[in-house]
Coordinates of N, CA and C and ligand atoms in Angstrom, one line a residue:
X16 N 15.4 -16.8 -4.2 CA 14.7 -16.8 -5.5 C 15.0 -15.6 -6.3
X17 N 15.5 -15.5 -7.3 CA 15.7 -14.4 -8.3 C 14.6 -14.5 -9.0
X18 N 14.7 -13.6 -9.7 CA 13.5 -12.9 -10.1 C 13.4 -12.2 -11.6
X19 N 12.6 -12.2 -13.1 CA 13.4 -11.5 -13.8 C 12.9 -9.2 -13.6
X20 N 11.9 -9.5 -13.0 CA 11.7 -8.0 -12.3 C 11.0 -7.8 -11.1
X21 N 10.8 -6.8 -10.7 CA 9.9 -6.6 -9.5 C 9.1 -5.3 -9.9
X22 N 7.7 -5.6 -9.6 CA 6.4 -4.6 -9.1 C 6.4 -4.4 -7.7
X23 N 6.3 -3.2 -7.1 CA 6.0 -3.1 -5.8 C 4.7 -1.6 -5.7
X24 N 3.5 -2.2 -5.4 CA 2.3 -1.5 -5.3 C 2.3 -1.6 -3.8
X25 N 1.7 -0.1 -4.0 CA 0.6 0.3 -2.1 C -0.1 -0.5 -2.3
X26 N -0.5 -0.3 -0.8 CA -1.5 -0.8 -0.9 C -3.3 -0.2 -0.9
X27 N -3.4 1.0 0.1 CA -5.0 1.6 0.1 C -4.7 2.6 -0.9
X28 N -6.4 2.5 -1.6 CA -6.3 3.0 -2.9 C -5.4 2.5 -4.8
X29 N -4.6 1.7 -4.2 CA -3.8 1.4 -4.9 C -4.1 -0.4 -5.1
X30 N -4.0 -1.1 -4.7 CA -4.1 -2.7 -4.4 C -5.7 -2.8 -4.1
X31 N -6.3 -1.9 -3.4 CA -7.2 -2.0 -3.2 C -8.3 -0.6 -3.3
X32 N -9.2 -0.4 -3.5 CA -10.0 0.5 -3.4 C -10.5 1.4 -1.9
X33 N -9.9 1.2 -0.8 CA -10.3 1.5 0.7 C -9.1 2.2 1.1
X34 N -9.2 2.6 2.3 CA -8.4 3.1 2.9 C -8.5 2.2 4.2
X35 N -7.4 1.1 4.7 CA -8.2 0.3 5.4 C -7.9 1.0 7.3
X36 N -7.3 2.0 7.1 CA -7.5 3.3 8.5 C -8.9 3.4 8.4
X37 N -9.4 3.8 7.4 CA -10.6 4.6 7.6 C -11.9 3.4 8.4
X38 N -11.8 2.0 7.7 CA -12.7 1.2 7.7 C -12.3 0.9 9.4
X39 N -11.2 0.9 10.0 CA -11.0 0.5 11.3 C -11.3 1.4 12.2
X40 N -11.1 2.9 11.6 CA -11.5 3.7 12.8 C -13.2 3.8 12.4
X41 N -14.3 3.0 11.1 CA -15.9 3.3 11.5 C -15.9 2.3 12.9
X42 N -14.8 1.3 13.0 CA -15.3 0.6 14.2 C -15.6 1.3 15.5
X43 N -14.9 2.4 15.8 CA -14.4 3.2 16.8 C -15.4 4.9 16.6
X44 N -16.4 4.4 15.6 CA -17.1 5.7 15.5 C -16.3 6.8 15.2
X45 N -15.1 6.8 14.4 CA -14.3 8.1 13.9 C -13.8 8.0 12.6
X46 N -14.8 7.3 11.9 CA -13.9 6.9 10.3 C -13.9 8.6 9.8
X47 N -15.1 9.5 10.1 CA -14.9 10.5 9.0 C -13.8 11.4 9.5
X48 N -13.6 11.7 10.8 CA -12.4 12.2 11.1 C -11.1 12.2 10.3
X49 N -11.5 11.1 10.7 CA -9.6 9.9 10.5 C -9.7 10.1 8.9
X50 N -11.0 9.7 7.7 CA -10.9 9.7 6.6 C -10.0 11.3 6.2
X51 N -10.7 12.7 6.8 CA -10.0 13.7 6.2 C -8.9 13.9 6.6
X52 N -8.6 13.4 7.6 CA -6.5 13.4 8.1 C -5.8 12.2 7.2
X53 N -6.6 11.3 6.6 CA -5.9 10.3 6.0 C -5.8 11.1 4.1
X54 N -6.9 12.0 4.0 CA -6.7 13.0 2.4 C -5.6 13.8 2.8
X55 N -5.8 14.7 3.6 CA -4.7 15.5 4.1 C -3.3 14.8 3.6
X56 N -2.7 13.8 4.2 CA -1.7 13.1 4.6 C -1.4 12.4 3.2
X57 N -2.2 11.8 2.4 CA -1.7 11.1 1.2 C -1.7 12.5 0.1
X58 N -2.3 13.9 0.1 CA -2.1 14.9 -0.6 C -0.4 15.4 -0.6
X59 N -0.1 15.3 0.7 CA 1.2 15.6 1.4 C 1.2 16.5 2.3
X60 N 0.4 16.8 2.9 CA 0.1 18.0 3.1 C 0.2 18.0 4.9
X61 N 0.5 16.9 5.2 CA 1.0 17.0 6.6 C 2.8 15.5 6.7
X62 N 2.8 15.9 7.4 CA 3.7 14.8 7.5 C 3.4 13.4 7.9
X63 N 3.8 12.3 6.7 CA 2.8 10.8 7.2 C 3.5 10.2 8.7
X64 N 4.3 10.1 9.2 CA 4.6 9.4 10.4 C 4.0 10.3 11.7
X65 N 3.6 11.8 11.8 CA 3.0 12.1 12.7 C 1.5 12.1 12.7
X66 N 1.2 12.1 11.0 CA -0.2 11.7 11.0 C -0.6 10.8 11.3
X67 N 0.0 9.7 11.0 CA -0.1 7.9 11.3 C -0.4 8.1 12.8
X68 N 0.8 8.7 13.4 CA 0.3 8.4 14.7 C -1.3 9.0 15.2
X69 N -1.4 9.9 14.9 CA -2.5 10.7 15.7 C -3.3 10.2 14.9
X70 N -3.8 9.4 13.8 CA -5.0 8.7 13.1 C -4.9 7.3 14.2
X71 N -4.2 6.5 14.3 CA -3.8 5.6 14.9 C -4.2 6.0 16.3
X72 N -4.1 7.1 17.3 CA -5.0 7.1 18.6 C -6.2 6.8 18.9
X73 N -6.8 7.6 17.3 CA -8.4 7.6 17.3 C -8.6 5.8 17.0
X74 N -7.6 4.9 16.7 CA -8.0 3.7 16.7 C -8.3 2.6 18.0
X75 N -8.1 3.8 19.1 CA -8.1 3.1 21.0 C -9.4 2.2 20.8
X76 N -9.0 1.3 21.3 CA -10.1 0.4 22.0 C -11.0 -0.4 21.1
X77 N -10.5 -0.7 19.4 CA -11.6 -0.9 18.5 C -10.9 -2.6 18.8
X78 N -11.4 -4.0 19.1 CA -11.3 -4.8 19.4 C -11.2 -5.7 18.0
X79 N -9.9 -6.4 18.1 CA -9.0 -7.4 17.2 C -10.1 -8.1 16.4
X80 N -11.3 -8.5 16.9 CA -12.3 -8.9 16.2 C -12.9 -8.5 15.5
X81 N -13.5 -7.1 15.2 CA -13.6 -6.2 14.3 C -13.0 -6.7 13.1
X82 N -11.9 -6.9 13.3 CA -11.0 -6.7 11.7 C -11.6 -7.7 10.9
X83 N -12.5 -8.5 11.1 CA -12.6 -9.2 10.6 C -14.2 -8.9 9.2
X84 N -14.6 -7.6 10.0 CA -16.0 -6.8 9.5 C -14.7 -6.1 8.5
X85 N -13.6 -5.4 8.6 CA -13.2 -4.5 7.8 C -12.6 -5.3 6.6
X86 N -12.2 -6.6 7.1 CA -11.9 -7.6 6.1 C -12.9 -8.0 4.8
X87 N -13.9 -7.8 5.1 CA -14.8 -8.2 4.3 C -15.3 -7.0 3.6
X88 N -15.2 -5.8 4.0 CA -15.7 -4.4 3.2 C -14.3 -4.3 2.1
X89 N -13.4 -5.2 2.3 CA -12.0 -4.2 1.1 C -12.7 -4.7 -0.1
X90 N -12.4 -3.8 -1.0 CA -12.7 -3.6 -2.4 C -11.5 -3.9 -3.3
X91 N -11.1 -5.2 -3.1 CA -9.9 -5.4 -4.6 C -9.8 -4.7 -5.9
X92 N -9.0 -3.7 -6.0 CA -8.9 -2.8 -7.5 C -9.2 -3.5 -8.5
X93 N -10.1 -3.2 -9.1 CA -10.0 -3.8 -10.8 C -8.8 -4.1 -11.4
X94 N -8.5 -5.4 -11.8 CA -7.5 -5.8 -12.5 C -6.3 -6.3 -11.9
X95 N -6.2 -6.3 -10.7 CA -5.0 -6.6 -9.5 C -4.9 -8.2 -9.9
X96 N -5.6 -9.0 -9.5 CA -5.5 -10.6 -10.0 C -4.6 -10.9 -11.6
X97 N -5.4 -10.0 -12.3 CA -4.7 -10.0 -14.0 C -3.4 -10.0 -13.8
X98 N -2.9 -8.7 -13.2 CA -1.6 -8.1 -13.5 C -0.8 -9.2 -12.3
X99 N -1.5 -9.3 -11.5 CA -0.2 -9.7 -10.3 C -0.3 -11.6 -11.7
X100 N -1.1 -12.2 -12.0 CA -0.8 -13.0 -12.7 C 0.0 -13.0 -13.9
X101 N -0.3 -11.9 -14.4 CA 1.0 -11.6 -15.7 C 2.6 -11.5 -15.3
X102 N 2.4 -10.4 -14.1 CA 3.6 -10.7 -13.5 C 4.4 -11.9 -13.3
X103 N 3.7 -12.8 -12.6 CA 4.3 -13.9 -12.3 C 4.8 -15.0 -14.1
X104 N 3.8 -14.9 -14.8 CA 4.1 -15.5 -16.0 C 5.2 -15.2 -16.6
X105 N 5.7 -13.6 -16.8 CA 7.0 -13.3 -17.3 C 7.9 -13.5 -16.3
X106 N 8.0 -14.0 -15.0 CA 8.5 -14.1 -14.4 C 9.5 -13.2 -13.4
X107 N 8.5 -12.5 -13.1 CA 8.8 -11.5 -12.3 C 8.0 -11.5 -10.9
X108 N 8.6 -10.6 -9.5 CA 7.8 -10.9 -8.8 C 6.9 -9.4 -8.2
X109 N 5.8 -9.8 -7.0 CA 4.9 -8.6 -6.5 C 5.3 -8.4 -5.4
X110 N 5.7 -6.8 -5.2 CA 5.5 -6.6 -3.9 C 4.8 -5.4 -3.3
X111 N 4.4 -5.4 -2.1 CA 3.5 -4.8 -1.6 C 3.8 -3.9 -0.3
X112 N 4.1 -2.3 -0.3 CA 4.7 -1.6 0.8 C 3.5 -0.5 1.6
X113 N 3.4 -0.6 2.6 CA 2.1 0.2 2.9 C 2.1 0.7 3.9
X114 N 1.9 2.2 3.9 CA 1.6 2.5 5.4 C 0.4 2.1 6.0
X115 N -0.4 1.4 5.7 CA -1.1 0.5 6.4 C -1.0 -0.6 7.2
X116 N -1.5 -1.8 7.6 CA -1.1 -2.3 8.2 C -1.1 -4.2 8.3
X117 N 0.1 -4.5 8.8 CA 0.1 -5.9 8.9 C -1.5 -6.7 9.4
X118 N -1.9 -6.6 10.2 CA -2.8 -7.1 10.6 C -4.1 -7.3 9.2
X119 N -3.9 -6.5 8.5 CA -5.4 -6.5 7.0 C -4.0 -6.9 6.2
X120 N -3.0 -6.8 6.2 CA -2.6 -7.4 4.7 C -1.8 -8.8 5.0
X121 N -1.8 -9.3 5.9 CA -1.5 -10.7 6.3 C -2.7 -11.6 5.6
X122 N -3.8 -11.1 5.4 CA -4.9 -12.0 5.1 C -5.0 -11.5 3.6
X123 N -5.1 -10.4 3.0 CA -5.2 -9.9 1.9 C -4.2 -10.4 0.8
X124 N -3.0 -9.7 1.2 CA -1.7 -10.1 0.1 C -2.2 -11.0 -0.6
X125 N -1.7 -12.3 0.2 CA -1.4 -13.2 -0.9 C -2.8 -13.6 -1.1
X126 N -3.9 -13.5 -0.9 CA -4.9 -13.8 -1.7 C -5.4 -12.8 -3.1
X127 N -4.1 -12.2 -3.3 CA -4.5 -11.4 -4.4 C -3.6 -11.9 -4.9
X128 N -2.5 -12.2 -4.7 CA -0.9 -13.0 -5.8 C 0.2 -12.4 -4.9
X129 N -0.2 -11.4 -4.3 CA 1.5 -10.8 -3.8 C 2.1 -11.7 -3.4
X130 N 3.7 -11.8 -3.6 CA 4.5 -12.6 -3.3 C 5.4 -11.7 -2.0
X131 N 5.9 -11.1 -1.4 CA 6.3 -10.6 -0.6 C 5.3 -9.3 -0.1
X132 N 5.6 -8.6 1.3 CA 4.4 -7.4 1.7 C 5.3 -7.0 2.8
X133 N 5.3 -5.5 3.3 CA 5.6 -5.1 4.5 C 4.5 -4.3 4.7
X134 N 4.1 -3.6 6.2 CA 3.2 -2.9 6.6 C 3.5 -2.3 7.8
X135 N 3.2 -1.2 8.6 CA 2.8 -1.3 9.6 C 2.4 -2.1 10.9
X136 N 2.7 -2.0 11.7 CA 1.5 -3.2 12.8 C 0.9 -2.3 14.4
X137 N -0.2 -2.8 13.9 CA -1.0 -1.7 15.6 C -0.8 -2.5 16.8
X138 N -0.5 -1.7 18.0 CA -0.2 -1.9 19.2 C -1.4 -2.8 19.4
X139 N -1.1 -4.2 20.1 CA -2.4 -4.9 20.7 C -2.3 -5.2 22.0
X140 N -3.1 -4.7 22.8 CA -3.5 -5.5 24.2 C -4.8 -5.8 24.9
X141 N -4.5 -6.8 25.6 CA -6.2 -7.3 25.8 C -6.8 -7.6 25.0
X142 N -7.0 -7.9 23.5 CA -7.7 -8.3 22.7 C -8.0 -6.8 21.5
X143 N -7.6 -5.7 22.3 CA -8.0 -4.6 21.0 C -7.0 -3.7 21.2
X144 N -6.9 -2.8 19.7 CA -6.1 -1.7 19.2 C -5.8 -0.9 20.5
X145 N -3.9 -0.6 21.0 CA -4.3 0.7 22.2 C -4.1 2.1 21.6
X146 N -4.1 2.1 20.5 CA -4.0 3.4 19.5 C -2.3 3.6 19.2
X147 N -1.4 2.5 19.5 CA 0.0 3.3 19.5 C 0.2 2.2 17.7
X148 N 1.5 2.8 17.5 CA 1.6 2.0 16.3 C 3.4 1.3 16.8
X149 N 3.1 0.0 16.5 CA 4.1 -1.2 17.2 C 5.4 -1.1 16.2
X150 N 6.7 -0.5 17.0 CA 7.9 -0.4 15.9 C 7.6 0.5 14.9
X151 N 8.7 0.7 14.2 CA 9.0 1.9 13.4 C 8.5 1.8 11.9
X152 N 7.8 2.7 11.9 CA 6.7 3.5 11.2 C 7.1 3.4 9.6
X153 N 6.5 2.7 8.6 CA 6.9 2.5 7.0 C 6.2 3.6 6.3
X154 N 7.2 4.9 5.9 CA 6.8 5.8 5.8 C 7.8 6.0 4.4
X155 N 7.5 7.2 3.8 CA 8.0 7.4 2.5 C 9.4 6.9 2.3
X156 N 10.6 7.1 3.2 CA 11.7 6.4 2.8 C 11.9 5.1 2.9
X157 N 10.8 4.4 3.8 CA 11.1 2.8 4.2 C 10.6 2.1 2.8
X158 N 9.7 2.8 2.8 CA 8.9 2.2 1.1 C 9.8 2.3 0.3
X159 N 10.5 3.4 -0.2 CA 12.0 3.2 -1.3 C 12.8 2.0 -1.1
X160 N 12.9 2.2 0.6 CA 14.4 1.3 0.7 C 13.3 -0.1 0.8
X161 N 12.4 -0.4 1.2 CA 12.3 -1.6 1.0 C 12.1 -2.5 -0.4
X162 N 11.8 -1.1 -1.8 CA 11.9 -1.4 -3.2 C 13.5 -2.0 -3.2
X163 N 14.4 -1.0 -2.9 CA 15.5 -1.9 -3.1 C 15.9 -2.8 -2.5
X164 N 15.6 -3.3 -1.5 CA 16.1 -4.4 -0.4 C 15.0 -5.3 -0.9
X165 N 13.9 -5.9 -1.3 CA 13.6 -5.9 -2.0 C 14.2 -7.2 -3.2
X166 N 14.3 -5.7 -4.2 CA 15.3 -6.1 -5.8 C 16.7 -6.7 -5.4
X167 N 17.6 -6.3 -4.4 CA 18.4 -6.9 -4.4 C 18.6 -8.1 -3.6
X168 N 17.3 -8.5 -3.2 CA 17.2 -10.1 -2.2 C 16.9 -11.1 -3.4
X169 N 16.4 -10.2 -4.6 CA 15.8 -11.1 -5.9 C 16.6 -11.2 -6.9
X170 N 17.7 -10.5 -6.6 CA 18.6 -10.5 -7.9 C 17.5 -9.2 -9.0
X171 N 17.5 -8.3 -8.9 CA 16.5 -7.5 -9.4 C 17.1 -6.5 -10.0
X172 N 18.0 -6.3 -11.0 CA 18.4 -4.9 -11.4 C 17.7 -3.7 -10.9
X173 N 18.0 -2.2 -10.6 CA 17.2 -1.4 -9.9 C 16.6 -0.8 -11.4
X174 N 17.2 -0.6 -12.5 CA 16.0 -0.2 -13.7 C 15.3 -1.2 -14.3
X175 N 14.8 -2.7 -13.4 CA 14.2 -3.0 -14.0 C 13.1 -3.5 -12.7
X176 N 12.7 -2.6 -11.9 CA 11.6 -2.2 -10.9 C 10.6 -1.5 -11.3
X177 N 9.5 -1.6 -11.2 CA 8.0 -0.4 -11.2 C 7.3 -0.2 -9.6
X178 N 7.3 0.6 -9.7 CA 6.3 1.4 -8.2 C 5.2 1.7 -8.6
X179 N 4.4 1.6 -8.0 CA 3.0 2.2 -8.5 C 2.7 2.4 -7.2
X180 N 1.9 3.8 -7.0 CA 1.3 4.4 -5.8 C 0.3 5.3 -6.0
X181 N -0.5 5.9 -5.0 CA -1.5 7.0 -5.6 C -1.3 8.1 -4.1
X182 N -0.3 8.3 -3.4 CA -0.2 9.3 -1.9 C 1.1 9.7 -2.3
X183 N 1.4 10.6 -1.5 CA 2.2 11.4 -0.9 C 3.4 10.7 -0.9
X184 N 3.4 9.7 0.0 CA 4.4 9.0 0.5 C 4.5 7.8 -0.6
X185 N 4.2 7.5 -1.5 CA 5.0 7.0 -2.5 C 5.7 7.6 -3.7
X186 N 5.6 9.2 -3.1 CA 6.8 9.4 -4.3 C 8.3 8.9 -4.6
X187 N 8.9 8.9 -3.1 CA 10.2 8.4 -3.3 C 10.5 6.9 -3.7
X188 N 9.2 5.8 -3.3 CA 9.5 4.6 -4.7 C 9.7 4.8 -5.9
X189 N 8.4 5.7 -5.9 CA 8.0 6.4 -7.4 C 9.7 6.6 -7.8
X190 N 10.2 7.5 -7.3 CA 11.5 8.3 -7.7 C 12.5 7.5 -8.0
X191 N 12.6 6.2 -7.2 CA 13.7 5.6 -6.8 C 13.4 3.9 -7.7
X192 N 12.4 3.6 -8.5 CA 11.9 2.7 -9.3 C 12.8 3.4 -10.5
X193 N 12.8 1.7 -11.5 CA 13.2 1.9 -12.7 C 12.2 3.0 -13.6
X194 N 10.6 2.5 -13.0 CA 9.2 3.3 -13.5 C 8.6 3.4 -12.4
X195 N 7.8 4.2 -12.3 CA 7.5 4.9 -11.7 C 5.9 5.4 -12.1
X196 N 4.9 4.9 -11.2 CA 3.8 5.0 -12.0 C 2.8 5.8 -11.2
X197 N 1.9 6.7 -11.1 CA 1.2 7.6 -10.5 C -0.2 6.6 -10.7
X198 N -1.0 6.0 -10.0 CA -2.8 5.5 -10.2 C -3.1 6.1 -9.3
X199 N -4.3 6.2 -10.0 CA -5.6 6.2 -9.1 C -5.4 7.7 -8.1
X200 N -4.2 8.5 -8.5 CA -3.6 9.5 -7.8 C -4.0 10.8 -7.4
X201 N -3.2 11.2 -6.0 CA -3.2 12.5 -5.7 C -3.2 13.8 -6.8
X202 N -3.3 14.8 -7.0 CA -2.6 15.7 -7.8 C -1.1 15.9 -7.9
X203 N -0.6 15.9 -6.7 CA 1.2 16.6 -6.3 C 1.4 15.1 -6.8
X204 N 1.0 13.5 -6.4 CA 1.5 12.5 -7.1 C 1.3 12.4 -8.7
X205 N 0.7 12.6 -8.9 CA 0.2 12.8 -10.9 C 1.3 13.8 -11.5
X206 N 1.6 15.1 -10.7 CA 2.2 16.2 -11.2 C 4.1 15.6 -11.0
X207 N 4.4 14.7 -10.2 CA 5.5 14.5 -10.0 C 6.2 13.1 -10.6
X208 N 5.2 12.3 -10.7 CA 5.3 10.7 -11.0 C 5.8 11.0 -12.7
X209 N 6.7 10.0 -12.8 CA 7.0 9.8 -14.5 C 6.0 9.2 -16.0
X210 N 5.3 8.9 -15.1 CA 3.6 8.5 -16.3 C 2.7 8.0 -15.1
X211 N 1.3 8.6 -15.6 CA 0.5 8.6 -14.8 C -0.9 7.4 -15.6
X212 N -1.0 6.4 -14.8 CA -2.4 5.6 -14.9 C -3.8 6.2 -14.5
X213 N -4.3 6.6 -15.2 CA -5.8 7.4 -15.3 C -7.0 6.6 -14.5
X214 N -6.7 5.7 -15.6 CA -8.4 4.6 -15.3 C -7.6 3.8 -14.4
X215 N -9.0 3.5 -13.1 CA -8.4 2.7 -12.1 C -8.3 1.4 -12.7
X216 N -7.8 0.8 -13.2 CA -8.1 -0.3 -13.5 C -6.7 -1.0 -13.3
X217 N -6.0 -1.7 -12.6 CA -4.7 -2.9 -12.6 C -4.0 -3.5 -13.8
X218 N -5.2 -3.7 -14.4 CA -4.4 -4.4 -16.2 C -3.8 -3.5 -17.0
X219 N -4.1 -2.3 -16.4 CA -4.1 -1.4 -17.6 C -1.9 -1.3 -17.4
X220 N -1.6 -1.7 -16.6 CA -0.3 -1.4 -16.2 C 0.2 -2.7 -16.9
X221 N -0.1 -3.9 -17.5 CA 0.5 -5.1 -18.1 C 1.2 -5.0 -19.1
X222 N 0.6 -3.8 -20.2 CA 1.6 -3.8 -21.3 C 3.0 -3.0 -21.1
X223 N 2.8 -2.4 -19.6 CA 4.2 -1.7 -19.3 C 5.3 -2.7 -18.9
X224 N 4.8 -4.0 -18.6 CA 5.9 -5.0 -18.1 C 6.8 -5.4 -18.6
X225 N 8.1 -5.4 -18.4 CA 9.0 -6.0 -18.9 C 8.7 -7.7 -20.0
Ligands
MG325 MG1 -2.3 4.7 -1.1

């Protein structure tokens, strides 16, 4: 399927209003921990693939069924339905890169419009999380290369891509997008991104579309 552009949004904070680490590890009685290694880490201020991991320990033993309580606490961003439908009207498509994880955006994505998604995926045995993270880790460069791998499965010119992120680890979409958009953002992401979206709101990115 070609495509006449591509969007590719985060997904926590960005697609949605949660951090969906944080809501997995209240199952495990360590959301507030995990919440300030997860600021740390989208500030930049540690490195995301060793943070991931060590946030990801404290996720031992929270049981596959759970997800289903954390399923129901995500907060869809304002305006995500609008835009991912605009998108599709001009004919362009959504994609969705996250260091979060497959297991919450297998159910989520496409009930919001996304048309393509990658993620993370947590180690499972016996029925719950064993804190390890399964295969290699979608971290600031996977997110780039997956924007272009991506555009070029869609026929996608690379200046005619938008990124939108609000961490650390979406600068190098950010960088490597035709646009490049900072929401709902870090500081170091606001200070480095090429136009910054203020108000959280999803629509507000429509009149930037091709
Ligand atoms: Mg984010």
């Amino acid at each position: 399927m070609t495509a006449r552009f591509l969007v590719v949004l985060d997904a926590d904070s960005t697609l949605i209003r949660n951090e969906v680490i944080e809501l997995i590890a209240d199952e495990a009685g360590r959301g507030a921990e995990v919440a300030a290694a997860t600021e740390a880490a989208m500030r930049g201020e540690t490195d995301f693939a060793t943070s991931l991991r060590s946030r990801v320990s404290a996720l031992a033993g929270v049981p596959v069924a759970a997800f289903e309580r954390v399923l129901a606490r995500i907060e869809p961003t304002p305006g995500v339905r609008d835009l991912t439908a605009a998108v599709h009207a001009r004919g362009g498509i959504v994609g969705v890169v996250s260091g979060g994880f497959h297991e919450i955006l297998d159910e989520l994505a496409p009930a919001l419009g996304v048309d393509v998604w990658r993620a993370n995926r947590l180690a499972v045995a016996d029925g719950s999380v064993t804190g390890e993270v399964a295969g290699a880790i979608v971290d600031a460069q996977a997110k780039a290369d997956q924007l272009a791998a991506w555009a070029a499965e869609h026929g996608v010119a690379p200046h005619r891509t938008i990124a939108i992120g609000d961490g650390a680890n979406d600068l190098r979409m950010i960088a490597a997008a035709g646009l490049g958009l900072a929401f709902n953002a870090k500081p170091r992401v606001r200070a480095e991104a090429p136009l910054v979206v203020g108000t959280v709101d999803l629509a507000q990115v429509i009149p930037l579309l091709p």
